[in-house]
Amino acid sequence: MDKLSVLKGYFGHKSFRSGQEELIDHILGGSDVLGIMPTGAGKSVCYQVPAVMLNGMTIVISPLISLMKDQVSALISSGVSAACINSSLSQEEYAETMSRALRGEFRLIYIAPERLETPEINRIASSVKISMITIDEAHCVSQWGQDFRPSYLRISEFIKSLPQRPIISAFTATATDTVREDIIQLLGLNAPFTLVTGFDRPNLYFSVIKPHNKYAELRRQLDEFGGKCGIVYCISRRNVEEICEKLNSDGFSATRYHAGLSDLERRKNQDDFIYDRKRIMVATNAFGMGIDKSDVAFVIHYNMPKNIESYYQEAGRAGRDGSPAQCILLYGPMDVRTNNFMIEKSREDNTELSEDEKDIMLERDRQRLKEMTFYATSTDCLRQFMLGYFGEKAPSYCGNCSCCVNGFEEVDITVDAQKIISCVFRVKQKGRYFGKSMIVDILKGSRNERLAALDFDKLSTYGIMQDTSAKRIRAELEYLIEKGYLYSSDDDYPVVELTALSAKILKEHISVSMKLPKEEKPKDKKQHSSETNIDNTLFEKLRKLRGELAAEANVPAYIVFSDAALRDMCRILPTNEEDFLKVSGVGKIKAERYGKVFCELIKEHNSSDSIDP
């Protein structure tokens, strides 16, 4: 079979996506490759198609059991012989998998990097021809990446120990230039064909919200999503526990995931989410690497992550099947302090690095956090900001992010700036320094007892901005700090102080303007057009049938067909196997297995739809 026949026959796609064909051609030609492709861009096809065609077995090194299980289930469903070797197997399953592997029955075997030095993998490597080694989430090999795993450093030694060097293919969704160099060097790639396909995910709507009450905003967002499934990321285990408990108390179907839970509970909770028994996963960043669940409609970050690489990868778990999805960041200034604390702590906890290396990583982590904060406070196109961070040029207007849809307007805040700086000056005259919250309270005329006890209610600036919202005062105050007109320290108790530029506003009366958000408008409806242009009644019937078939096979529903495939059925309305094969994601095996029952349902729906009431 040629590559297009394999693509259609096993995976149900008529053509390759951007970059896939070039990577596949180089692999089939015997070259090492490095593919940097965004989540949902089809990285797995780049090594699965050659694995079917090459003479021998492909070993896929993957960091998480959940990723292996998903990939193997999908491959078997498509007619490709595959297996995984990990701790989730029973003794009987393990014995059978090993026996079949030693007989060379599998095209692909998935393993964790920790197992590379085990006797069973050595037996396979010495008994079966290994045609290719694929390293997924390849950025984990780099200490400068966001998910460094020391076990990835053993991969190159394992490759050297093989009787014959196979083709090496490595893939990741995020990698800066430094991380790319590390991947090539540390994995021992031989003059690899390197391809960066672009980081844009047009189906994702990016938004940043700065709510007064994060939990109330989270509830509002979840209510809007109705019965759709999604992920809520939190910064700490404590946050996960608290938010999950609140959501369940408020009637939401939620479960939790973090490193503090037992392996058994993590596996159960993850399965509950993947098999649609729970629609919301509340988790730390310990959850999600490689999760293939294709119908995630939203990813909400309750707290800002430490860097854009992590945010991009976590947000990218939404809309993997190409359907419209939303990536929402709930930003609060406290997120910056919390992340700074965690960065400092990770420096002390990292015992594998020298002091000089720790200092270098600390500085890089702080810079990454600054970039992430710039994203969260940006008034320009969020997509352009993110793509620019990864070195990709993009238009200044995308039409599918909160900044572009809701927009910002340039506002003269000269008078407000004078009032804010005057307030800081009056507090200083009292011989005191305080943080942003106290400055805002004074300007608002708060009846805070502590404020009164300090006689701050006697200041001339007390209450001079009582008609301005606290949210706007805070935004203007942070803008003045950002531009150097005021200063705020980065320690545990940051205070607001005057700078040399403060006098320019008070004495020289220079004008100050900043971008402030316009009144929020409804999200652009065009992003949902692919959902609204289908027969929703038929779509729900197809979903129900898919759920029944998945339950019978004991696999997640999206392994049978993705939501995108169901929507394609609603558009094509196939009533025979020939037409059913035209549906995106339907290959020969799936057509034979499911075509008849789905076509019958569509015929029945069309028939009932044509009968006059």
Coordinates of C-alpha atoms in Angstrom, one line a residue:
M1 CA 0.0 0.0 0.0
D2 CA 1.2 3.5 -0.7
K3 CA 0.9 6.3 1.9
L4 CA -2.4 7.7 0.6
S5 CA -4.0 4.3 0.6
V6 CA -2.8 3.8 4.2
L7 CA -4.1 7.2 5.2
K8 CA -7.5 6.6 3.8
G9 CA -7.8 2.9 4.5
Y10 CA -6.8 3.0 8.1
F11 CA -7.3 6.5 9.3
G12 CA -10.2 7.7 7.1
H13 CA -8.6 10.9 5.7
K14 CA -8.4 11.8 2.0
S15 CA -5.4 14.1 2.2
F16 CA -2.6 15.0 4.4
R17 CA -2.6 18.1 6.6
S18 CA 0.2 20.7 6.4
G19 CA 3.6 19.2 7.0
Q20 CA 2.5 15.6 7.4
E21 CA 3.4 14.4 3.9
E22 CA 6.9 15.9 4.0
L23 CA 7.7 14.3 7.4
I24 CA 6.3 10.9 6.2
D25 CA 8.3 11.0 3.0
H26 CA 11.6 11.7 4.9
I27 CA 10.8 8.8 7.3
L28 CA 10.1 6.4 4.5
G29 CA 13.3 7.6 2.8
G30 CA 15.3 6.6 5.9
S31 CA 15.9 10.0 7.4
D32 CA 15.6 11.1 11.1
V33 CA 12.9 13.8 11.5
L34 CA 11.9 16.4 14.1
G35 CA 8.3 17.6 13.7
I36 CA 7.2 20.6 15.7
M37 CA 3.4 20.8 15.2
P38 CA 0.6 22.3 17.4
T39 CA -1.7 20.1 19.4
G40 CA -4.4 18.7 17.1
A41 CA -2.3 19.1 14.0
G42 CA -2.0 15.4 13.5
K43 CA 1.5 14.5 14.8
S44 CA 0.5 10.9 15.4
V45 CA -0.3 10.3 11.7
C46 CA 3.3 11.3 10.8
Y47 CA 4.7 8.2 12.5
Q48 CA 1.7 5.9 12.4
V49 CA 1.4 5.9 8.6
P50 CA 5.1 5.0 8.2
A51 CA 4.9 2.4 11.0
V52 CA 2.2 0.6 9.0
M53 CA 4.4 0.6 5.9
L54 CA 7.9 0.0 7.3
N55 CA 9.2 -3.6 7.5
G56 CA 9.4 -4.1 11.3
M57 CA 8.1 -2.8 14.6
T58 CA 7.9 0.9 15.7
I59 CA 8.6 1.6 19.3
V60 CA 6.8 4.8 20.5
I61 CA 8.2 6.4 23.6
S62 CA 5.5 8.3 25.4
P63 CA 5.4 9.9 28.9
L64 CA 1.9 8.9 30.1
I65 CA -0.2 5.8 30.4
S66 CA -3.3 7.6 29.4
L67 CA -1.7 8.7 26.1
M68 CA -0.7 5.2 25.3
K69 CA -4.1 3.7 26.0
D70 CA -5.8 6.3 23.9
Q71 CA -3.5 5.9 20.9
V72 CA -3.6 2.1 21.1
S73 CA -7.4 2.0 21.3
A74 CA -7.7 4.3 18.3
L75 CA -5.2 2.2 16.3
I76 CA -6.9 -1.1 17.0
S77 CA -10.3 0.5 16.2
S78 CA -8.8 1.5 12.8
G79 CA -7.4 -2.0 12.1
V80 CA -3.7 -1.4 13.1
S81 CA -2.0 -4.0 15.3
A82 CA -0.7 -2.1 18.4
A83 CA -0.1 -2.5 22.1
C84 CA 1.3 -0.7 25.1
I85 CA 3.5 -2.1 27.9
N86 CA 2.9 -0.3 31.2
S87 CA 1.9 -0.9 34.8
S88 CA -1.8 -0.8 33.9
L89 CA -1.7 -4.3 32.4
S90 CA -2.7 -7.3 34.4
Q91 CA -0.3 -10.2 34.7
E92 CA -2.2 -12.1 32.0
E93 CA -2.4 -9.1 29.7
Y94 CA 1.3 -8.5 30.1
A95 CA 2.2 -12.1 29.3
E96 CA 0.1 -12.1 26.2
T97 CA 1.4 -8.7 25.0
M98 CA 5.0 -9.8 25.5
S99 CA 4.4 -13.1 23.7
R100 CA 2.8 -11.4 20.7
A101 CA 5.5 -8.7 20.7
L102 CA 8.3 -11.3 20.6
R103 CA 6.5 -12.9 17.6
G104 CA 6.6 -9.6 15.8
E105 CA 2.8 -9.3 15.6
F106 CA 2.6 -5.6 16.4
R107 CA 3.3 -2.7 14.1
L108 CA 3.6 -0.2 17.0
I109 CA 4.4 -0.7 20.7
Y110 CA 4.1 2.2 23.2
I111 CA 6.3 2.3 26.2
A112 CA 7.3 4.8 28.9
P113 CA 11.0 6.0 28.9
E114 CA 11.4 4.5 32.3
R115 CA 11.0 1.0 30.8
L116 CA 13.8 1.3 28.3
E117 CA 16.3 -0.5 30.5
T118 CA 14.0 -3.3 31.6
P119 CA 14.7 -6.9 30.6
E120 CA 11.4 -7.3 28.6
I121 CA 12.2 -4.3 26.3
N122 CA 15.7 -5.6 25.8
R123 CA 14.3 -9.0 24.8
I124 CA 12.0 -7.3 22.3
A125 CA 14.8 -5.2 20.9
S126 CA 17.1 -8.2 20.4
S127 CA 14.5 -10.5 19.0
V128 CA 12.4 -8.3 16.7
K129 CA 13.5 -5.9 13.9
I130 CA 12.9 -2.3 15.1
S131 CA 12.3 -0.2 12.1
M132 CA 11.7 3.1 13.9
I133 CA 11.9 4.7 17.3
T134 CA 9.4 7.6 17.8
I135 CA 9.8 10.0 20.7
D136 CA 6.5 11.8 21.5
E137 CA 6.5 15.0 23.6
A138 CA 10.2 15.3 22.7
H139 CA 10.6 18.6 24.5
C140 CA 10.7 16.6 27.8
V141 CA 14.4 15.8 27.0
S142 CA 15.5 19.4 27.5
Q143 CA 16.1 21.1 30.9
W144 CA 15.1 24.3 29.2
G145 CA 11.7 22.9 28.3
Q146 CA 8.6 23.3 30.4
D147 CA 8.2 19.5 31.1
F148 CA 11.8 18.2 31.6
R149 CA 11.9 14.5 32.5
P150 CA 15.3 13.0 33.4
S151 CA 14.1 9.6 32.1
Y152 CA 14.2 11.1 28.5
L153 CA 18.0 11.4 28.8
R154 CA 18.3 7.6 28.7
I155 CA 16.7 7.4 25.2
S156 CA 19.9 8.0 23.3
E157 CA 21.7 5.2 25.2
F158 CA 18.9 2.8 24.5
I159 CA 19.1 3.6 20.8
K160 CA 22.9 3.0 20.8
S161 CA 22.4 -0.4 22.4
L162 CA 20.2 -1.7 19.6
P163 CA 21.7 -4.2 17.2
Q164 CA 20.9 -1.9 14.3
R165 CA 20.1 1.8 14.4
P166 CA 16.5 2.4 13.3
I167 CA 15.0 5.6 11.9
I168 CA 14.4 8.1 14.7
S169 CA 11.4 10.5 14.6
A170 CA 10.7 13.0 17.3
F171 CA 7.6 15.2 17.8
T172 CA 6.5 18.0 20.1
A173 CA 3.9 20.8 20.1
T174 CA 6.1 23.5 21.6
A175 CA 9.9 24.1 21.3
T176 CA 11.9 27.3 21.3
D177 CA 15.2 27.4 19.3
T178 CA 17.2 26.3 22.4
V179 CA 14.9 23.4 23.1
R180 CA 15.0 22.3 19.4
E181 CA 18.8 22.2 19.6
D182 CA 18.6 20.1 22.8
I183 CA 16.2 17.6 21.2
I184 CA 18.5 17.0 18.3
Q185 CA 21.7 16.7 20.4
L186 CA 20.3 14.8 23.4
L187 CA 18.3 12.3 21.4
G188 CA 21.2 11.8 19.0
L189 CA 19.2 12.7 15.9
N190 CA 21.3 12.3 12.7
A191 CA 21.0 15.4 10.5
P192 CA 17.2 15.3 10.9
F193 CA 14.7 16.8 8.5
T194 CA 13.2 19.5 10.8
L195 CA 9.8 20.9 10.1
V196 CA 7.8 23.6 12.0
T197 CA 4.3 23.6 10.6
G198 CA 3.1 26.7 12.4
F199 CA 1.5 27.2 15.8
D200 CA -1.9 28.6 14.8
R201 CA -5.1 26.8 15.8
P202 CA -7.8 28.8 13.9
N203 CA -10.7 26.9 15.6
L204 CA -9.7 28.1 19.1
Y205 CA -11.1 31.2 20.5
F206 CA -8.7 32.8 23.0
S207 CA -9.9 35.1 25.8
V208 CA -8.6 36.7 28.9
I209 CA -11.1 37.7 31.6
K210 CA -10.1 39.7 34.7
P211 CA -13.0 38.9 37.0
H212 CA -13.7 40.4 40.5
N213 CA -14.8 37.0 41.6
K214 CA -13.1 34.1 39.8
Y215 CA -15.4 31.4 41.0
A216 CA -18.6 33.3 40.1
E217 CA -17.1 33.9 36.6
L218 CA -16.2 30.2 36.3
R219 CA -19.7 29.2 37.1
R220 CA -21.1 31.7 34.6
Q221 CA -18.8 30.2 31.9
L222 CA -19.7 26.6 32.7
D223 CA -23.4 27.5 32.6
E224 CA -22.9 28.8 29.1
F225 CA -21.2 25.6 27.9
G226 CA -24.2 23.6 29.0
G227 CA -23.6 19.8 28.6
K228 CA -20.2 20.2 26.8
C229 CA -17.1 18.8 28.4
G230 CA -13.9 20.6 29.3
I231 CA -11.0 21.1 31.5
V232 CA -10.5 23.6 34.4
Y233 CA -6.8 24.0 35.2
C234 CA -5.7 25.3 38.7
I235 CA -2.3 26.3 40.0
S236 CA -2.2 24.0 43.0
R237 CA -3.6 20.8 44.5
R238 CA -5.5 22.8 47.1
N239 CA -7.2 24.9 44.4
V240 CA -8.2 21.7 42.6
E241 CA -9.8 20.2 45.7
E242 CA -11.6 23.5 46.6
I243 CA -12.9 24.2 43.1
C244 CA -14.0 20.6 42.4
E245 CA -15.8 20.4 45.7
K246 CA -17.6 23.7 45.1
L247 CA -18.6 22.7 41.5
N248 CA -20.1 19.4 42.7
S249 CA -21.9 21.2 45.5
D250 CA -23.4 23.5 42.9
G251 CA -24.6 20.7 40.7
F252 CA -21.9 20.4 38.1
S253 CA -20.5 17.0 37.0
A254 CA -16.9 17.4 37.9
T255 CA -13.9 15.2 39.0
R256 CA -10.3 16.0 40.0
Y257 CA -6.8 15.2 39.1
H258 CA -3.5 16.1 40.7
A259 CA -0.2 14.4 41.7
G260 CA -1.3 14.1 45.4
L261 CA -4.0 11.5 44.6
S262 CA -3.3 7.8 44.5
D263 CA -2.6 6.1 41.1
L264 CA -5.9 4.3 41.4
E265 CA -7.9 7.4 42.0
R266 CA -6.1 9.4 39.2
R267 CA -6.8 6.5 36.8
K268 CA -10.5 6.3 37.8
N269 CA -11.1 10.0 37.6
Q270 CA -9.3 10.3 34.2
D271 CA -11.4 7.4 32.9
D272 CA -14.6 9.1 34.2
F273 CA -13.7 12.1 32.2
I274 CA -12.6 10.3 29.0
Y275 CA -15.7 8.0 29.1
D276 CA -18.0 11.0 29.6
R277 CA -19.2 9.9 33.1
K278 CA -18.0 13.3 34.3
R279 CA -18.0 16.3 32.0
I280 CA -15.6 18.6 33.8
M281 CA -12.0 17.8 34.8
V282 CA -10.5 20.1 37.5
A283 CA -6.8 19.5 37.4
T284 CA -3.3 20.8 37.9
N285 CA -0.9 20.6 35.0
A286 CA -0.2 17.0 36.0
F287 CA -3.2 16.2 33.8
G288 CA -3.4 16.2 30.1
M289 CA -0.1 15.6 28.3
G290 CA -1.0 13.7 25.3
I291 CA -4.7 13.3 26.2
D292 CA -6.5 12.5 22.9
K293 CA -10.1 13.3 23.9
S294 CA -11.3 15.0 20.8
D295 CA -14.5 16.6 22.0
V296 CA -13.1 19.0 24.7
A297 CA -15.1 22.1 24.0
F298 CA -13.3 24.4 26.5
V299 CA -10.2 24.8 28.6
I300 CA -10.5 27.3 31.4
H301 CA -7.4 28.3 33.3
Y302 CA -8.5 29.4 36.8
N303 CA -5.0 30.6 37.4
M304 CA -2.4 31.9 35.0
P305 CA 0.3 29.3 34.2
K306 CA 4.1 30.0 34.6
N307 CA 4.8 30.4 30.9
I308 CA 3.3 30.6 27.5
E309 CA 4.6 27.2 26.4
S310 CA 2.6 25.5 29.2
Y311 CA -0.5 27.7 28.5
Y312 CA -0.4 26.9 24.8
Q313 CA -0.1 23.2 25.3
E314 CA -2.8 23.0 28.0
A315 CA -5.2 25.3 26.1
G316 CA -4.5 23.2 23.0
R317 CA -6.3 20.3 24.5
A318 CA -9.5 21.9 23.4
G319 CA -10.9 21.4 19.9
R320 CA -8.6 18.6 18.9
D321 CA -11.0 17.4 16.2
G322 CA -11.0 20.8 14.6
S323 CA -14.4 21.9 16.1
P324 CA -14.8 25.4 17.5
A325 CA -13.6 25.5 21.1
Q326 CA -12.7 28.1 23.7
C327 CA -9.6 28.8 25.7
I328 CA -10.3 31.1 28.6
L329 CA -7.8 32.5 31.1
L330 CA -9.2 34.0 34.4
Y331 CA -6.4 36.4 35.3
G332 CA -5.7 38.0 38.7
P333 CA -2.6 39.8 39.8
M334 CA -2.2 37.3 42.7
D335 CA -1.4 34.7 40.0
V336 CA 1.9 36.4 39.4
R337 CA 3.0 36.3 43.0
T338 CA 2.0 32.6 43.4
N339 CA 3.9 31.7 40.2
N340 CA 7.0 33.6 41.4
F341 CA 6.9 31.7 44.7
M342 CA 6.6 28.3 42.8
I343 CA 9.5 29.3 40.5
E344 CA 11.7 30.0 43.6
K345 CA 10.7 26.8 45.2
S346 CA 11.4 24.7 42.1
R347 CA 14.9 26.2 42.1
E348 CA 15.6 24.8 45.6
D349 CA 13.9 21.5 44.8
N350 CA 15.9 20.8 41.7
T351 CA 18.9 18.9 43.1
E352 CA 20.1 17.6 39.7
L353 CA 21.5 21.0 38.5
S354 CA 24.6 22.9 39.6
E355 CA 24.1 26.3 41.3
D356 CA 25.1 28.1 38.1
E357 CA 22.5 26.1 36.1
K358 CA 19.9 26.8 38.8
D359 CA 20.5 30.5 38.4
I360 CA 20.3 30.4 34.6
M361 CA 17.0 28.4 34.8
L362 CA 15.6 30.8 37.5
E363 CA 16.3 33.8 35.3
R364 CA 14.7 32.1 32.3
D365 CA 11.7 31.0 34.3
R366 CA 11.2 34.6 35.5
Q367 CA 11.4 35.9 32.0
R368 CA 8.9 33.4 30.8
L369 CA 6.5 34.4 33.6
K370 CA 6.9 38.1 32.5
E371 CA 5.9 37.1 28.9
M372 CA 2.9 35.2 30.2
T373 CA 1.9 38.2 32.3
F374 CA 2.2 40.4 29.2
Y375 CA -0.1 38.0 27.3
A376 CA -2.7 38.2 30.2
T377 CA -2.7 42.0 30.3
S378 CA -2.3 42.6 26.5
T379 CA -4.8 44.9 24.7
D380 CA -3.6 43.7 21.3
C381 CA -4.6 40.5 19.4
L382 CA -3.9 37.5 21.7
R383 CA -3.3 35.1 18.8
Q384 CA -0.7 37.5 17.3
F385 CA 1.0 37.8 20.7
M386 CA 1.2 34.0 21.2
L387 CA 2.3 33.2 17.6
G388 CA 4.9 36.0 17.9
Y389 CA 6.3 34.4 21.0
F390 CA 7.0 31.3 19.0
G391 CA 8.7 33.3 16.3
E392 CA 5.7 33.2 13.8
K393 CA 4.4 36.3 12.1
A394 CA 0.6 36.9 12.3
P395 CA -1.8 39.6 11.4
S396 CA -2.6 42.2 14.1
Y397 CA -6.3 41.2 13.9
C398 CA -7.5 37.6 14.1
G399 CA -11.2 38.2 14.7
N400 CA -11.3 35.1 17.1
C401 CA -9.9 36.3 20.4
S402 CA -11.4 38.5 23.2
C403 CA -9.2 41.5 22.3
C404 CA -10.3 41.5 18.6
V405 CA -13.9 40.7 19.3
N406 CA -14.6 42.9 22.2
G407 CA -11.9 45.4 21.4
F408 CA -10.1 48.1 23.4
E409 CA -10.1 51.9 23.0
E410 CA -7.5 54.5 23.8
V411 CA -8.6 56.5 26.8
D412 CA -7.0 59.6 28.3
I413 CA -6.3 58.8 31.9
T414 CA -4.2 61.9 32.7
V415 CA -6.5 63.2 35.5
D416 CA -6.9 59.7 37.0
A417 CA -3.1 59.3 36.9
Q418 CA -2.7 62.6 38.8
K419 CA -5.1 61.4 41.4
I420 CA -3.5 58.0 41.8
I421 CA 0.0 59.4 42.1
S422 CA -1.1 62.1 44.5
C423 CA -2.6 59.4 46.7
V424 CA 0.7 57.5 46.8
F425 CA 2.4 60.8 47.6
R426 CA 0.0 61.6 50.5
V427 CA 0.5 58.1 52.0
K428 CA 4.3 58.6 51.7
Q429 CA 3.9 62.0 53.6
K430 CA 2.5 59.9 56.5
G431 CA 5.8 58.0 56.5
R432 CA 4.0 54.8 55.2
Y433 CA 4.0 52.6 52.1
F434 CA 1.2 50.2 51.2
G435 CA 0.2 47.9 48.4
K436 CA -2.2 48.4 45.6
S437 CA -5.3 47.3 47.5
M438 CA -4.9 50.1 50.1
I439 CA -4.3 52.7 47.4
V440 CA -7.5 51.6 45.6
D441 CA -9.5 51.7 48.9
I442 CA -8.3 55.2 49.7
L443 CA -9.2 56.5 46.3
K444 CA -12.6 54.8 46.4
G445 CA -13.4 56.2 49.9
S446 CA -13.6 52.7 51.5
R447 CA -14.9 52.5 55.1
N448 CA -12.3 49.9 55.8
E449 CA -11.5 49.9 59.6
R450 CA -7.8 49.6 59.1
L451 CA -7.8 52.5 56.7
A452 CA -9.7 54.7 59.3
A453 CA -7.3 53.6 62.1
L454 CA -4.4 54.9 60.1
D455 CA -6.2 58.2 59.5
F456 CA -6.1 57.7 55.8
D457 CA -9.8 58.8 55.6
K458 CA -8.4 62.3 56.4
L459 CA -6.2 62.4 53.3
S460 CA -7.1 64.9 50.6
T461 CA -7.2 62.0 48.1
Y462 CA -9.7 60.0 50.2
G463 CA -12.7 59.2 48.0
I464 CA -11.7 61.4 45.1
M465 CA -12.4 58.5 42.7
Q466 CA -15.5 57.1 44.4
D467 CA -17.4 57.2 41.1
T468 CA -14.8 55.1 39.3
S469 CA -15.0 51.3 39.6
A470 CA -12.3 49.6 41.7
K471 CA -11.5 47.4 38.8
R472 CA -10.7 50.4 36.6
I473 CA -8.6 52.1 39.3
R474 CA -6.6 48.9 39.7
A475 CA -6.1 48.6 35.9
E476 CA -4.9 52.2 35.7
L477 CA -2.6 51.8 38.8
E478 CA -1.0 48.7 37.3
Y479 CA -0.5 50.5 34.0
L480 CA 1.3 53.3 35.7
I481 CA 3.5 50.8 37.4
E482 CA 4.1 49.0 34.1
K483 CA 5.2 52.3 32.4
G484 CA 7.5 53.3 35.3
Y485 CA 5.4 56.2 36.7
L486 CA 5.1 54.2 39.9
Y487 CA 7.0 51.2 41.3
S488 CA 5.9 48.0 43.0
S489 CA 8.4 45.6 44.6
D490 CA 8.3 41.8 43.9
D491 CA 8.8 40.6 47.5
D492 CA 6.2 38.9 49.7
Y493 CA 4.6 42.3 50.8
P494 CA 4.8 44.5 47.7
V495 CA 4.2 48.2 48.2
V496 CA 3.6 51.0 45.7
E497 CA 6.3 53.8 45.6
L498 CA 7.0 56.9 43.7
T499 CA 9.6 57.0 40.9
A500 CA 11.5 59.8 39.1
L501 CA 8.8 59.9 36.5
S502 CA 6.0 60.5 39.1
A503 CA 6.8 64.2 39.2
K504 CA 6.4 64.5 35.4
I505 CA 2.7 63.8 35.8
L506 CA 2.1 66.0 38.9
K507 CA 4.3 68.9 38.0
E508 CA 4.8 68.9 34.2
H509 CA 1.2 67.7 33.6
I510 CA 2.2 65.3 30.8
S511 CA -0.7 63.5 29.2
V512 CA -1.2 59.8 29.8
S513 CA -3.4 57.4 27.8
M514 CA -4.0 53.7 27.9
K515 CA -6.1 51.0 26.2
L516 CA -9.1 50.0 28.2
P517 CA -11.7 47.3 27.2
K518 CA -14.9 48.4 25.5
E519 CA -18.1 47.1 27.0
E520 CA -18.1 43.4 26.3
K521 CA -20.1 42.2 23.3
P522 CA -21.4 38.7 22.6
K523 CA -18.7 36.4 21.1
D524 CA -18.6 36.3 17.4
K525 CA -21.2 33.9 16.2
K526 CA -19.3 32.9 13.2
Q527 CA -17.0 30.8 15.3
H528 CA -19.9 28.5 15.9
S529 CA -21.1 28.3 12.3
S530 CA -19.9 24.7 11.8
E531 CA -22.1 23.7 14.7
T532 CA -25.2 25.6 13.6
N533 CA -25.3 24.6 10.0
I534 CA -26.2 21.0 10.8
D535 CA -29.3 19.1 11.8
N536 CA -29.0 19.1 15.6
T537 CA -31.7 16.4 16.1
L538 CA -29.8 14.0 13.8
F539 CA -26.5 14.9 15.5
E540 CA -27.9 14.0 18.9
K541 CA -29.2 10.7 17.5
L542 CA -25.8 9.9 16.0
R543 CA -24.1 10.8 19.4
K544 CA -26.5 8.4 21.2
L545 CA -25.7 5.6 18.8
R546 CA -22.0 6.3 19.1
G547 CA -22.3 6.1 22.9
E548 CA -24.0 2.8 22.8
L549 CA -21.4 1.3 20.4
A550 CA -18.6 2.7 22.6
A551 CA -20.1 1.2 25.7
E552 CA -20.4 -2.2 24.0
A553 CA -16.7 -2.0 23.0
N554 CA -15.6 -0.5 26.3
V555 CA -13.8 2.4 24.7
P556 CA -14.3 6.2 24.9
A557 CA -17.0 7.5 22.5
Y558 CA -14.4 9.5 20.5
I559 CA -12.5 6.3 19.6
V560 CA -15.6 5.2 17.6
F561 CA -16.0 8.6 15.9
S562 CA -15.1 12.1 16.8
D563 CA -17.7 14.9 17.0
A564 CA -16.3 16.3 13.8
A565 CA -17.0 13.0 12.0
L566 CA -20.6 13.0 13.3
R567 CA -21.0 16.6 12.0
D568 CA -19.6 15.5 8.6
M569 CA -22.2 12.7 8.6
C570 CA -24.9 15.3 9.2
R571 CA -23.6 17.3 6.1
I572 CA -23.1 14.3 3.8
L573 CA -26.1 12.2 4.9
P574 CA -24.6 8.9 3.7
T575 CA -27.0 6.0 3.3
N576 CA -24.6 3.4 1.8
E577 CA -21.0 2.3 2.5
E578 CA -19.6 4.1 -0.6
D579 CA -21.0 7.5 0.7
F580 CA -20.0 6.6 4.3
L581 CA -16.4 6.3 3.2
K582 CA -16.6 10.0 2.2
V583 CA -17.0 11.0 5.8
S584 CA -13.8 12.5 7.3
G585 CA -12.3 10.0 9.8
V586 CA -14.0 6.9 8.2
G587 CA -11.5 4.3 7.0
K588 CA -12.2 0.9 5.5
I589 CA -12.2 -0.9 8.9
K590 CA -14.6 1.6 10.5
A591 CA -16.9 1.6 7.5
E592 CA -17.1 -2.2 7.6
R593 CA -17.7 -2.2 11.4
Y594 CA -20.1 0.8 11.8
G595 CA -21.2 1.9 8.3
K596 CA -24.4 -0.2 8.1
V597 CA -25.8 0.8 11.5
F598 CA -25.1 4.5 11.0
C599 CA -26.5 4.6 7.5
E600 CA -29.7 2.9 8.7
L601 CA -30.1 5.5 11.4
I602 CA -29.6 8.3 8.8
K603 CA -32.1 6.7 6.4
E604 CA -34.6 6.4 9.2
H605 CA -34.1 10.0 10.2
N606 CA -34.5 11.2 6.7
S607 CA -37.7 9.2 6.3
S608 CA -39.3 10.5 9.4
D609 CA -38.2 14.0 8.6
S610 CA -39.9 13.9 5.2
I611 CA -43.3 12.9 6.7
D612 CA -45.6 15.8 7.2
P613 CA -46.8 16.2 10.8

